Structures are given as C-alpha cells and as structure tokens.
mmCIF file of C-alpha atoms and ligand atoms in Angstrom:
data_model
loop_
_atom_site.group_PDB
_atom_site.id
_atom_site.type_symbol
_atom_site.label_atom_id
_atom_site.label_comp_id
_atom_site.label_asym_id
_atom_site.label_seq_id
_atom_site.Cartn_x
_atom_site.Cartn_y
_atom_site.Cartn_z
ATOM 1 C CA MET A 277 -9.428 -13.796 -20.457
ATOM 2 C CA ARG A 278 -12.136 -11.932 -18.463
ATOM 3 C CA LEU A 279 -10.814 -8.729 -16.951
ATOM 4 C CA PRO A 280 -12.418 -5.788 -15.147
ATOM 5 C CA THR A 281 -13.188 -2.741 -17.292
ATOM 6 C CA ARG A 282 -12.030 -0.370 -14.581
ATOM 7 C CA VAL A 283 -9.372 -0.720 -11.881
ATOM 8 C CA LYS A 284 -8.900 1.429 -8.789
ATOM 9 C CA MET A 285 -5.204 2.188 -8.325
ATOM 10 C CA VAL A 286 -4.183 2.811 -4.715
ATOM 11 C CA GLU A 287 -0.926 4.763 -4.559
ATOM 12 C CA VAL A 288 1.120 3.688 -1.532
ATOM 13 C CA GLY A 289 4.471 5.278 -2.429
ATOM 14 C CA PRO A 290 4.309 8.196 0.032
ATOM 15 C CA ARG A 291 3.789 5.655 2.841
ATOM 16 C CA ASP A 292 4.999 2.155 1.970
ATOM 17 C CA GLY A 293 7.712 3.538 -0.263
ATOM 18 C CA LEU A 294 9.128 6.302 1.856
ATOM 19 C CA GLN A 295 8.855 4.354 5.141
ATOM 20 C CA ASN A 296 11.659 2.169 3.869
ATOM 21 C CA GLU A 297 14.070 4.890 2.822
ATOM 22 C CA PRO A 298 17.195 4.971 4.981
ATOM 23 C CA ARG A 299 16.809 8.703 5.523
ATOM 24 C CA PRO A 300 13.560 10.582 6.169
ATOM 25 C CA VAL A 301 12.250 12.695 3.291
ATOM 26 C CA ALA A 302 11.210 16.203 4.385
ATOM 27 C CA ALA A 303 7.516 16.972 4.701
ATOM 28 C CA ALA A 304 7.694 19.579 1.892
ATOM 29 C CA ALA A 305 8.916 16.994 -0.624
ATOM 30 C CA ARG A 306 6.325 14.472 0.577
ATOM 31 C CA ILE A 307 3.637 17.107 0.051
ATOM 32 C CA GLU A 308 4.855 17.898 -3.450
ATOM 33 C CA LEU A 309 4.928 14.203 -4.313
ATOM 34 C CA ILE A 310 1.341 13.696 -3.162
ATOM 35 C CA GLU A 311 0.161 16.800 -5.065
ATOM 36 C CA ARG A 312 1.816 15.496 -8.219
ATOM 37 C CA LEU A 313 0.207 12.079 -7.754
ATOM 38 C CA ALA A 314 -3.190 13.724 -7.345
ATOM 39 C CA ASP A 315 -2.517 15.818 -10.478
ATOM 40 C CA ALA A 316 -1.827 12.580 -12.335
ATOM 41 C CA GLY A 317 -5.377 11.465 -11.525
ATOM 42 C CA LEU A 318 -4.841 9.065 -8.642
ATOM 43 C CA GLY A 319 -7.956 8.979 -6.491
ATOM 44 C CA ALA A 320 -6.582 6.977 -3.555
ATOM 45 C CA ILE A 321 -3.281 8.018 -1.987
ATOM 46 C CA GLU A 322 -1.743 6.642 1.194
ATOM 47 C CA ALA A 323 -0.214 9.802 2.566
ATOM 48 C CA GLY A 324 1.688 8.425 5.569
ATOM 49 C CA SER A 325 1.196 6.671 8.866
ATOM 50 C CA PHE A 326 0.611 7.559 12.502
ATOM 51 C CA VAL A 327 2.829 4.914 14.056
ATOM 52 C CA SER A 328 5.546 5.152 16.668
ATOM 53 C CA PRO A 329 8.321 7.418 15.325
ATOM 54 C CA LYS A 330 10.763 5.236 17.280
ATOM 55 C CA TRP A 331 9.750 2.297 15.116
ATOM 56 C CA ILE A 332 9.378 4.148 11.804
ATOM 57 C CA PRO A 333 11.093 7.547 11.949
ATOM 58 C CA GLN A 334 10.505 8.079 8.220
ATOM 59 C CA MET A 335 6.783 8.552 8.849
ATOM 60 C CA ALA A 336 7.227 11.243 11.507
ATOM 61 C CA ASP A 337 5.679 14.534 10.380
ATOM 62 C CA THR A 338 2.740 12.804 8.687
ATOM 63 C CA ASP A 339 0.614 15.454 10.450
ATOM 64 C CA LYS A 340 2.630 18.206 8.716
ATOM 65 C CA VAL A 341 2.239 16.449 5.367
ATOM 66 C CA LEU A 342 -1.536 16.263 5.728
ATOM 67 C CA ALA A 343 -1.725 19.866 6.926
ATOM 68 C CA GLY A 344 0.220 21.037 3.878
ATOM 69 C CA LEU A 345 -1.937 19.374 1.216
ATOM 70 C CA LYS A 346 -4.492 21.209 -0.888
ATOM 71 C CA ARG A 347 -7.262 18.684 -0.419
ATOM 72 C CA ARG A 348 -9.274 17.637 -3.418
ATOM 73 C CA ASP A 349 -12.735 16.090 -3.233
ATOM 74 C CA SER A 350 -11.671 13.566 -5.870
ATOM 75 C CA VAL A 351 -8.888 12.101 -3.691
ATOM 76 C CA VAL A 352 -9.105 9.799 -0.671
ATOM 77 C CA TYR A 353 -6.129 10.561 1.597
ATOM 78 C CA SER A 354 -5.459 7.529 3.751
ATOM 79 C CA VAL A 355 -3.019 6.774 6.578
ATOM 80 C CA LEU A 356 -1.952 3.671 8.480
ATOM 81 C CA VAL A 357 -2.887 3.557 12.168
ATOM 82 C CA PRO A 358 -1.829 0.780 14.575
ATOM 83 C CA ASN A 359 -3.894 1.787 17.617
ATOM 84 C CA LEU A 360 -6.234 4.408 19.115
ATOM 85 C CA LYS A 361 -3.340 6.839 19.612
ATOM 86 C CA GLY A 362 -2.681 6.689 15.881
ATOM 87 C CA LEU A 363 -6.367 7.039 15.112
ATOM 88 C CA ASP A 364 -6.647 10.158 17.279
ATOM 89 C CA ALA A 365 -3.757 11.732 15.389
ATOM 90 C CA ALA A 366 -5.318 10.721 12.068
ATOM 91 C CA LEU A 367 -8.683 12.207 12.982
ATOM 92 C CA ALA A 368 -7.000 15.416 14.148
ATOM 93 C CA ALA A 369 -5.272 15.569 10.755
ATOM 94 C CA ASP A 370 -8.646 15.187 9.010
ATOM 95 C CA VAL A 371 -7.792 12.129 6.918
ATOM 96 C CA SER A 372 -10.428 10.649 4.617
ATOM 97 C CA GLU A 373 -9.642 7.015 5.448
ATOM 98 C CA VAL A 374 -7.521 4.998 7.865
ATOM 99 C CA ALA A 375 -5.928 1.606 7.343
ATOM 100 C CA VAL A 376 -5.243 -1.046 9.962
ATOM 101 C CA PHE A 377 -2.596 -3.642 9.266
ATOM 102 C CA ALA A 378 -2.726 -7.211 10.471
ATOM 103 C CA ALA A 379 -0.590 -10.160 9.413
ATOM 104 C CA ALA A 380 -1.296 -13.736 8.463
ATOM 105 C CA SER A 381 1.885 -14.794 10.262
ATOM 106 C CA GLU A 382 2.243 -14.725 14.049
ATOM 107 C CA THR A 383 5.969 -13.907 14.050
ATOM 108 C CA PHE A 384 5.566 -11.071 11.563
ATOM 109 C CA SER A 385 2.726 -9.629 13.665
ATOM 110 C CA ARG A 386 4.983 -9.575 16.732
ATOM 111 C CA ARG A 387 7.930 -8.077 14.854
ATOM 112 C CA ASN A 388 5.854 -5.461 13.063
ATOM 113 C CA ILE A 389 3.368 -4.299 15.685
ATOM 114 C CA ASN A 390 4.638 -5.985 18.842
ATOM 115 C CA CYS A 391 1.552 -8.093 19.532
ATOM 116 C CA SER A 392 -0.069 -11.382 18.559
ATOM 117 C CA ILE A 393 -2.567 -11.672 15.722
ATOM 118 C CA ASP A 394 -5.474 -12.028 18.166
ATOM 119 C CA GLU A 395 -4.348 -9.018 20.184
ATOM 120 C CA SER A 396 -4.007 -7.020 16.964
ATOM 121 C CA LEU A 397 -7.542 -7.919 15.898
ATOM 122 C CA ASP A 398 -8.955 -6.798 19.259
ATOM 123 C CA ARG A 399 -7.048 -3.536 18.938
ATOM 124 C CA PHE A 400 -8.116 -3.032 15.313
ATOM 125 C CA ALA A 401 -11.762 -3.752 16.178
ATOM 126 C CA GLU A 402 -11.586 -0.860 18.653
ATOM 127 C CA VAL A 403 -9.860 1.377 16.115
ATOM 128 C CA ALA A 404 -12.312 0.492 13.342
ATOM 129 C CA GLY A 405 -15.328 1.025 15.601
ATOM 130 C CA ALA A 406 -14.068 4.449 16.694
ATOM 131 C CA ALA A 407 -13.175 5.479 13.132
ATOM 132 C CA ARG A 408 -16.519 4.426 11.732
ATOM 133 C CA ALA A 409 -18.340 6.218 14.555
ATOM 134 C CA ARG A 410 -16.641 9.375 13.220
ATOM 135 C CA GLY A 411 -17.668 8.513 9.643
ATOM 136 C CA VAL A 412 -14.147 7.546 8.562
ATOM 137 C CA PRO A 413 -13.914 4.388 6.411
ATOM 138 C CA VAL A 414 -11.370 1.745 7.350
ATOM 139 C CA ARG A 415 -9.172 -0.283 5.026
ATOM 140 C CA GLY A 416 -7.622 -3.507 6.282
ATOM 141 C CA TYR A 417 -4.292 -5.025 5.295
ATOM 142 C CA VAL A 418 -3.242 -8.635 5.653
ATOM 143 C CA SER A 419 0.555 -8.949 5.380
ATOM 144 C CA CYS A 420 2.618 -12.003 4.423
ATOM 145 C CA VAL A 421 -0.206 -13.480 2.345
ATOM 146 C CA LEU A 422 2.133 -15.518 0.126
ATOM 147 C CA GLY A 423 5.034 -16.025 2.500
ATOM 148 C CA CYS A 424 6.597 -14.740 5.698
ATOM 149 C CA PRO A 425 10.247 -13.760 6.182
ATOM 150 C CA TYR A 426 10.283 -15.677 9.488
ATOM 151 C CA GLU A 427 7.804 -18.532 9.029
ATOM 152 C CA GLY A 428 8.068 -19.301 5.304
ATOM 153 C CA ASN A 429 4.894 -20.559 3.640
ATOM 154 C CA VAL A 430 1.573 -19.116 4.744
ATOM 155 C CA ALA A 431 -1.633 -21.098 4.139
ATOM 156 C CA ALA A 432 -4.229 -19.455 1.884
ATOM 157 C CA ASP A 433 -6.920 -20.463 4.325
ATOM 158 C CA ALA A 434 -5.213 -18.578 7.168
ATOM 159 C CA VAL A 435 -5.196 -15.466 4.975
ATOM 160 C CA ALA A 436 -8.854 -15.956 4.063
ATOM 161 C CA ARG A 437 -9.787 -16.213 7.754
ATOM 162 C CA MET A 438 -7.887 -12.996 8.526
ATOM 163 C CA ALA A 439 -9.543 -11.204 5.630
ATOM 164 C CA ALA A 440 -12.983 -12.302 6.842
ATOM 165 C CA ARG A 441 -12.204 -11.130 10.383
ATOM 166 C CA LEU A 442 -11.136 -7.715 9.104
ATOM 167 C CA VAL A 443 -14.421 -7.421 7.203
ATOM 168 C CA GLU A 444 -16.290 -8.411 10.389
ATOM 169 C CA ILE A 445 -14.679 -5.563 12.328
ATOM 170 C CA GLY A 446 -15.790 -3.107 9.655
ATOM 171 C CA CYS A 447 -13.076 -2.850 6.982
ATOM 172 C CA HIS A 448 -14.592 -1.931 3.626
ATOM 173 C CA GLU A 449 -11.590 -3.085 1.581
ATOM 174 C CA ILE A 450 -9.025 -5.798 2.292
ATOM 175 C CA SER A 451 -5.588 -5.417 0.791
ATOM 176 C CA LEU A 452 -3.681 -8.679 0.471
ATOM 177 C CA GLY A 453 0.004 -7.907 0.957
ATOM 178 C CA ASP A 454 2.737 -10.051 -0.536
ATOM 179 C CA THR A 455 5.060 -8.217 1.816
ATOM 180 C CA ILE A 456 8.249 -9.951 0.695
ATOM 181 C CA GLY A 457 7.276 -10.378 -2.950
ATOM 182 C CA VAL A 458 7.646 -14.146 -3.148
ATOM 183 C CA GLY A 459 4.322 -14.990 -4.811
ATOM 184 C CA THR A 460 3.832 -16.435 -8.288
ATOM 185 C CA PRO A 461 0.681 -16.221 -10.440
ATOM 186 C CA GLY A 462 -0.693 -19.700 -9.720
ATOM 187 C CA ARG A 463 -0.421 -19.197 -5.978
ATOM 188 C CA ALA A 464 -1.846 -15.694 -6.304
ATOM 189 C CA GLN A 465 -4.917 -17.098 -8.061
ATOM 190 C CA ALA A 466 -5.340 -19.870 -5.481
ATOM 191 C CA LEU A 467 -5.143 -17.211 -2.780
ATOM 192 C CA ILE A 468 -7.802 -15.012 -4.410
ATOM 193 C CA GLU A 469 -10.055 -18.059 -4.770
ATOM 194 C CA ALA A 470 -9.647 -18.926 -1.081
ATOM 195 C CA VAL A 471 -10.234 -15.335 0.029
ATOM 196 C CA SER A 472 -13.193 -14.747 -2.258
ATOM 197 C CA ALA A 473 -14.915 -17.824 -0.813
ATOM 198 C CA ARG A 474 -15.195 -15.769 2.409
ATOM 199 C CA VAL A 475 -15.065 -12.122 1.303
ATOM 200 C CA PRO A 476 -16.748 -10.607 -1.790
ATOM 201 C CA VAL A 477 -14.059 -10.125 -4.416
ATOM 202 C CA ALA A 478 -15.265 -6.530 -4.890
ATOM 203 C CA LYS A 479 -13.754 -5.800 -1.465
ATOM 204 C CA VAL A 480 -10.376 -7.365 -2.275
ATOM 205 C CA ALA A 481 -7.260 -5.401 -3.249
ATOM 206 C CA VAL A 482 -3.828 -6.789 -4.073
ATOM 207 C CA HIS A 483 -0.539 -5.371 -2.831
ATOM 208 C CA PHE A 484 2.530 -6.902 -4.410
ATOM 209 C CA HIS A 485 6.155 -6.193 -3.708
ATOM 210 C CA ASP A 486 8.383 -7.009 -6.651
ATOM 211 C CA THR A 487 11.308 -8.805 -4.990
ATOM 212 C CA TYR A 488 11.296 -11.706 -7.448
ATOM 213 C CA GLY A 489 9.977 -9.747 -10.438
ATOM 214 C CA GLN A 490 6.599 -11.472 -10.303
ATOM 215 C CA ALA A 491 4.385 -8.564 -9.302
ATOM 216 C CA LEU A 492 2.892 -7.640 -12.696
ATOM 217 C CA ALA A 493 2.222 -11.286 -13.534
ATOM 218 C CA ASN A 494 0.579 -11.706 -10.142
ATOM 219 C CA ILE A 495 -1.570 -8.630 -10.674
ATOM 220 C CA LEU A 496 -2.771 -9.889 -14.042
ATOM 221 C CA ALA A 497 -3.528 -13.267 -12.449
ATOM 222 C CA ALA A 498 -5.541 -11.505 -9.724
ATOM 223 C CA LEU A 499 -7.455 -9.410 -12.281
ATOM 224 C CA GLU A 500 -8.441 -12.644 -14.012
ATOM 225 C CA LYS A 501 -9.982 -13.727 -10.725
ATOM 226 C CA GLY A 502 -12.104 -10.576 -10.509
ATOM 227 C CA VAL A 503 -9.900 -8.289 -8.394
ATOM 228 C CA ALA A 504 -10.264 -4.644 -9.455
ATOM 229 C CA CYS A 505 -8.200 -2.766 -6.882
ATOM 230 C CA VAL A 506 -4.403 -2.683 -7.083
ATOM 231 C CA ASP A 507 -1.847 -1.077 -4.739
ATOM 232 C CA SER A 508 1.421 0.218 -6.169
ATOM 233 C CA ALA A 509 4.129 2.776 -5.467
ATOM 234 C CA VAL A 510 5.320 5.384 -7.921
ATOM 235 C CA ALA A 511 8.904 4.758 -9.097
ATOM 236 C CA GLY A 512 8.737 1.349 -7.384
ATOM 237 C CA LEU A 513 9.569 2.894 -4.029
ATOM 238 C CA GLY A 514 9.150 0.823 -0.985
ATOM 239 C CA GLY A 515 9.712 -2.297 0.984
ATOM 240 C CA CYS A 516 9.052 -3.052 4.594
ATOM 241 C CA PRO A 517 11.487 -2.379 7.435
ATOM 242 C CA TYR A 518 10.380 -5.618 9.175
ATOM 243 C CA ALA A 519 10.682 -7.816 6.099
ATOM 244 C CA PRO A 520 14.383 -8.411 5.393
ATOM 245 C CA GLY A 521 15.160 -8.620 1.694
ATOM 246 C CA ALA A 522 11.787 -7.265 0.599
ATOM 247 C CA SER A 523 12.143 -4.907 -2.344
ATOM 248 C CA GLY A 524 9.866 -2.080 -3.316
ATOM 249 C CA ASN A 525 6.235 -2.214 -4.209
ATOM 250 C CA VAL A 526 5.408 -2.858 -7.832
ATOM 251 C CA ALA A 527 5.871 0.448 -9.669
ATOM 252 C CA SER A 528 2.682 2.391 -10.366
ATOM 253 C CA GLU A 529 3.972 3.378 -13.820
ATOM 254 C CA ASP A 530 4.430 -0.304 -14.733
ATOM 255 C CA VAL A 531 0.962 -1.236 -13.483
ATOM 256 C CA LEU A 532 -0.614 1.666 -15.366
ATOM 257 C CA TYR A 533 1.201 0.867 -18.608
ATOM 258 C CA MET A 534 -0.126 -2.697 -18.397
ATOM 259 C CA LEU A 535 -3.670 -1.598 -17.562
ATOM 260 C CA ASP A 536 -3.647 1.020 -20.353
ATOM 261 C CA GLY A 537 -2.452 -1.658 -22.762
ATOM 262 C CA LEU A 538 -5.311 -3.917 -21.713
ATOM 263 C CA GLY A 539 -7.817 -1.098 -22.284
ATOM 264 C CA ILE A 540 -8.701 -1.022 -18.569
ATOM 265 C CA ARG A 541 -9.761 2.413 -17.312
ATOM 266 C CA THR A 542 -8.031 3.948 -14.271
ATOM 267 C CA GLY A 543 -8.338 7.724 -14.718
ATOM 268 C CA VAL A 544 -4.562 8.066 -14.281
ATOM 269 C CA ASN A 545 -2.268 9.834 -16.754
ATOM 270 C CA LEU A 546 0.978 7.948 -17.431
ATOM 271 C CA SER A 547 3.227 10.876 -18.335
ATOM 272 C CA LYS A 548 2.170 12.882 -15.260
ATOM 273 C CA LEU A 549 2.626 9.795 -13.095
ATOM 274 C CA ALA A 550 6.107 9.204 -14.516
ATOM 275 C CA ALA A 551 6.974 12.862 -13.838
ATOM 276 C CA ALA A 552 5.914 12.401 -10.203
ATOM 277 C CA GLY A 553 8.168 9.350 -10.069
ATOM 278 C CA ARG A 554 11.101 11.305 -11.498
ATOM 279 C CA PHE A 555 10.490 14.040 -8.946
ATOM 280 C CA VAL A 556 10.719 11.696 -5.963
ATOM 281 C CA SER A 557 13.634 9.766 -7.483
ATOM 282 C CA ASP A 558 15.549 13.044 -7.832
ATOM 283 C CA VAL A 559 14.822 13.819 -4.173
ATOM 284 C CA LEU A 560 16.226 10.398 -3.277
ATOM 285 C CA GLY A 561 19.154 10.788 -5.674
ATOM 286 C CA ARG A 562 18.488 7.649 -7.674
ATOM 287 C CA GLU A 563 16.859 6.305 -10.832
ATOM 288 C CA PRO A 564 13.205 5.200 -10.656
ATOM 289 C CA ALA A 565 12.902 1.423 -10.199
ATOM 290 C CA SER A 566 10.033 1.486 -12.722
ATOM 291 C CA ARG A 567 10.974 -0.124 -16.047
ATOM 292 C CA VAL A 568 8.294 1.926 -17.798
ATOM 293 C CA ALA A 569 9.629 5.168 -16.306
ATOM 294 C CA ARG A 570 13.132 4.311 -17.519
ATOM 295 C CA ALA A 571 11.881 3.393 -20.993
ATOM 296 C CA LEU A 572 9.901 6.633 -21.244
ATOM 297 C CA ALA A 573 12.944 8.645 -20.142
ATOM 298 C CA ALA A 574 15.150 6.915 -22.719
ATOM 299 C CA LYS A 575 12.572 7.604 -25.434
ATOM 300 C CA GLU A 576 12.411 11.243 -24.424
ATOM 301 C CA ARG A 577 16.211 11.511 -24.553
ATOM 302 C CA SER A 578 16.307 10.078 -28.065
ATOM 303 C CA HIS A 579 13.272 12.079 -29.335
ATOM 304 C CA PRO A 580 13.033 15.257 -27.230
ATOM 305 C CA ALA A 581 9.573 16.885 -27.449
HETATM 306 P P1 HMG B 109 4.853 -0.710 21.367
HETATM 307 O O1 HMG B 109 6.248 -0.315 21.688
HETATM 308 O O2 HMG B 109 4.378 -2.075 21.735
HETATM 309 O O3 HMG B 109 3.781 0.369 21.869
HETATM 310 O O4 HMG B 109 4.662 -0.501 19.804
HETATM 311 P P2 HMG B 109 3.461 0.986 23.265
HETATM 312 O O5 HMG B 109 1.968 1.185 23.301
HETATM 313 O O6 HMG B 109 4.139 0.238 24.378
HETATM 314 O O7 HMG B 109 4.143 2.442 23.132
HETATM 315 C C1 HMG B 109 5.545 2.629 23.041
HETATM 316 C C2 HMG B 109 5.832 4.057 22.631
HETATM 317 O O8 HMG B 109 5.285 4.307 21.335
HETATM 318 C C3 HMG B 109 5.197 5.088 23.563
HETATM 319 O O9 HMG B 109 6.048 6.212 23.547
HETATM 320 C C4 HMG B 109 3.915 5.451 22.835
HETATM 321 O O10 HMG B 109 3.450 6.725 23.147
HETATM 322 C C5 HMG B 109 4.369 5.396 21.382
HETATM 323 P P3 HMG B 109 7.124 6.451 24.739
HETATM 324 O O11 HMG B 109 6.281 6.489 26.016
HETATM 325 O O12 HMG B 109 8.075 5.273 24.706
HETATM 326 O O13 HMG B 109 7.769 7.759 24.363
HETATM 327 N N1 HMG B 109 3.259 5.136 20.447
HETATM 328 C C6 HMG B 109 2.961 5.906 19.398
HETATM 329 N N2 HMG B 109 3.519 7.042 18.928
HETATM 330 C C7 HMG B 109 2.969 7.585 17.829
HETATM 331 N N3 HMG B 109 1.901 7.043 17.182
HETATM 332 C C8 HMG B 109 1.321 5.931 17.641
HETATM 333 C C9 HMG B 109 1.862 5.322 18.803
HETATM 334 N N4 HMG B 109 1.536 4.213 19.488
HETATM 335 C C10 HMG B 109 2.405 4.113 20.509
HETATM 336 N N5 HMG B 109 0.278 5.422 16.997
HETATM 337 C C11 HMG B 109 3.282 -0.001 17.905
HETATM 338 C C12 HMG B 109 3.441 -0.806 19.182
HETATM 339 C C13 HMG B 109 2.153 -0.614 17.120
HETATM 340 C C14 HMG B 109 2.966 1.436 18.272
HETATM 341 C C15 HMG B 109 4.625 -0.047 17.121
HETATM 342 O O14 HMG B 109 4.988 -1.390 16.982
HETATM 343 C C16 HMG B 109 4.510 0.589 15.772
HETATM 344 O O15 HMG B 109 4.342 1.794 15.641
HETATM 345 N N6 HMG B 109 4.640 -0.213 14.719
HETATM 346 C C17 HMG B 109 4.509 0.289 13.361
HETATM 347 C C18 HMG B 109 5.076 -0.673 12.400
HETATM 348 C C19 HMG B 109 4.911 -0.171 10.992
HETATM 349 O O16 HMG B 109 4.476 0.935 10.736
HETATM 350 N N7 HMG B 109 5.286 -1.049 10.044
HETATM 351 C C20 HMG B 109 5.256 -0.741 8.674
HETATM 352 C C21 HMG B 109 3.860 -0.751 8.113
HETATM 353 S S1 HMG B 109 3.194 -2.377 7.762
HETATM 354 C C22 HMG B 109 3.684 -2.695 6.148
HETATM 355 O O17 HMG B 109 4.471 -1.979 5.603
HETATM 356 C C23 HMG B 109 3.011 -3.813 5.397
HETATM 357 C C24 HMG B 109 1.995 -3.306 4.374
HETATM 358 O O18 HMG B 109 2.601 -2.454 3.420
HETATM 359 C C25 HMG B 109 1.343 -4.473 3.655
HETATM 360 C C26 HMG B 109 2.335 -5.460 3.045
HETATM 361 O O19 HMG B 109 3.254 -5.083 2.334
HETATM 362 O O20 HMG B 109 2.109 -6.649 3.322
HETATM 363 C C27 HMG B 109 0.873 -2.521 5.081
HETATM 364 MG MG1 MG B 110 3.764 -3.162 1.669
#
C-alpha cells in the first residue's frame, strides 16, 4: 500500500458543520471553536461563508467571527463565497482564502445556488479572477461527486470535467465532495483516477460525508491513489441543508486517529482536537459524532489523568 507521508487536513466544521445546525451558534462560540482548532495544529480552517443569510442563516455573522479571531500566520482562514457580493465581504474581512462551490449535478446546482452549472462557472470565473487579482487564493468544490440527492448516480467523467474547469478558472485546490455520503471505496478510487487524468492529483482534496459509514474507508482508498488533502469536521458536525438525508462530515478526530496510526504526518494533536470537539458538542448540547472522541472520553472516565 503506497500512502503519502504527510496529509493536509482541512477543517470544515465551523462552516460545513455549523451551517447545518437547526439553530445558529453565536459568533463568540464559533470564534472559540476556531481558536481551539488552530491550537490543535490545524493549518487550514474554513471559518464560515458569505452567502445569503436568507438561504443559510447559520452563517450570518461570519464577518464578526473573522473579526474576533487572533490570526496566526500558520493558519489559512478560508470562507465560501457564491458571487462577487460574497467575495467583497470576504475581502473586507481579510480572509486568507476563498472557496467557490460548483456541483456535478444540474439539479443540485439549481437547488443550492439557484443557477445552472454553466452559469455558476461563469460567476465563479469572475469571482476567482477578482480574488486572485487581490492575491487571495481560490479553492474549488465539486459537490455530488458520487451521487446526487435529486439525480442519483453522477458520472466520474462529469466530475473530472468540472474539476478541470475549476482549475482553468484559477482554483489551486479542488475538493471532491461526496455531499450525501453515498460513495464506497471502489467508486472513490475510480473517481480519483478519472479526475487525476485531467487534474494533477496534488491539487485534489477529498470531502466525505459519513451518511453510510464509508467515509474513512473512502479516504484510505483516496490516499492509495495519491490524494494528500482531506476535509473533515471536528466532532463529525455537518451535513448540507440542500442534501436531504446527508449526515455530517467525517469526524476530524477519526481521520486523525487513522492517519496517526498509519504514521502519516499532519501536525495536528489528537487530544487538543478532541477537546475542541467536546467544546462545540457541549455548545450544541449533544455528544460528538466522532467514534474516536467517544472512545477517548470513555477511556478518560475509566482512567482519569
Ligand atoms: P439568489 O436568490 O439567486 O440571489 O441566491 P440574488 O442575487 O437574486 O439575491 C437575492 C438576495 O440575496 C438579495 O438580497 C441579495 O443581496 C442577497 P435581498 O435584496 O433579497 O435582500 N445576496 C447575498 N447576501 C449575502 N451574501 C451574498 C449574497 N448574494 C446575494 N453573497 C445565492 C443566490 C448564491 C446568493 C444563494 O443561493 C446562496 O447564498 N446560496 C448559498 C448556498 C449554500 O451556502 N449552501 C451550502 C454550501 S455548499 C455545501 O455545503 C457543499 C460542500 O460542503 C461540498 C460538499 O459537501 O459536496 C461545499
Ligand atoms: Mg460538505
């Protein structure tokens, strides 16, 4: 099994996780969560999104969150932006990176951002050009890469074409989103092969939701195909408001435990990460969805330090 020696973990909990909570989490708690994640050693944190608050009220106050952070040079603070209005707000908030988000499925594109795939690419080309002109790198997402809640199966080649188009408009990294968490390892590998025929694998990230409990297996399968960038959400927060039935992102603690066990370097500290997960779970009044976090808590209860 050939695996990367180092993996970049991209923490999406403060955005992808909290956007799907029924009730908004206050900016102060979002700030504390992000500070704790940075303390744990995460170098890439999605801090929120500048989207319409009518569509995603949970991400309102992303400007306050960014204003309240003690910025560290070691951390890239990223936000999602759907259009130039979002980009302007992101630039005003002095983000280090923005992310645009396209879909491989026409219906999902319309439901999520109210436009067709082609219209979204035109819009994102404008956004990416303007961001890059200001020296801000752009990440690109492709959603529904292994299935769509409305259209079912999605062809790997359609995803590969979308990924290539996002690179053409200037995205430095392409995150492949299994938005509804339906993928399995064989299909994940076939997808990475199709995408890496068009986009260098060094630019590819994977973003698995864990609806069917396949996310860790899919990540390992992707690592075997040369992927070295993995999105996850602390405590397994997350989902997508436009993807019915989608569960949270794969838990960062679970990903890190696996990577640590494989001897793959990440720079992230598991016990600090788990503490960040407990913090946000307490705010939400629930147990972390991370199996590793629950196992660590049980161990601590039986052998207190
Ligand atoms: P629209 O209604 O077509 O936009 O929405 P519009 O241009 O007609 O504007 C309508 C209103 O929204 C106006 O306000 C605008 O000012 C406002 P009004 O005049 O009615 O008061 N507006 C904005 N406000 C704040 N920030 C903005 C902005 N833009 C317009 N940037 C739009 C189009 C794209 C704005 C809307 O559909 C939207 O915000 N969608 C966001 C959807 C979203 O955030 N989805 C979740 C993230 S994607 C995801 O989770 C998947 C991912 O994790 C990967 C995976 O798992 O696969 C990334
Ligand atoms: Mg997602």
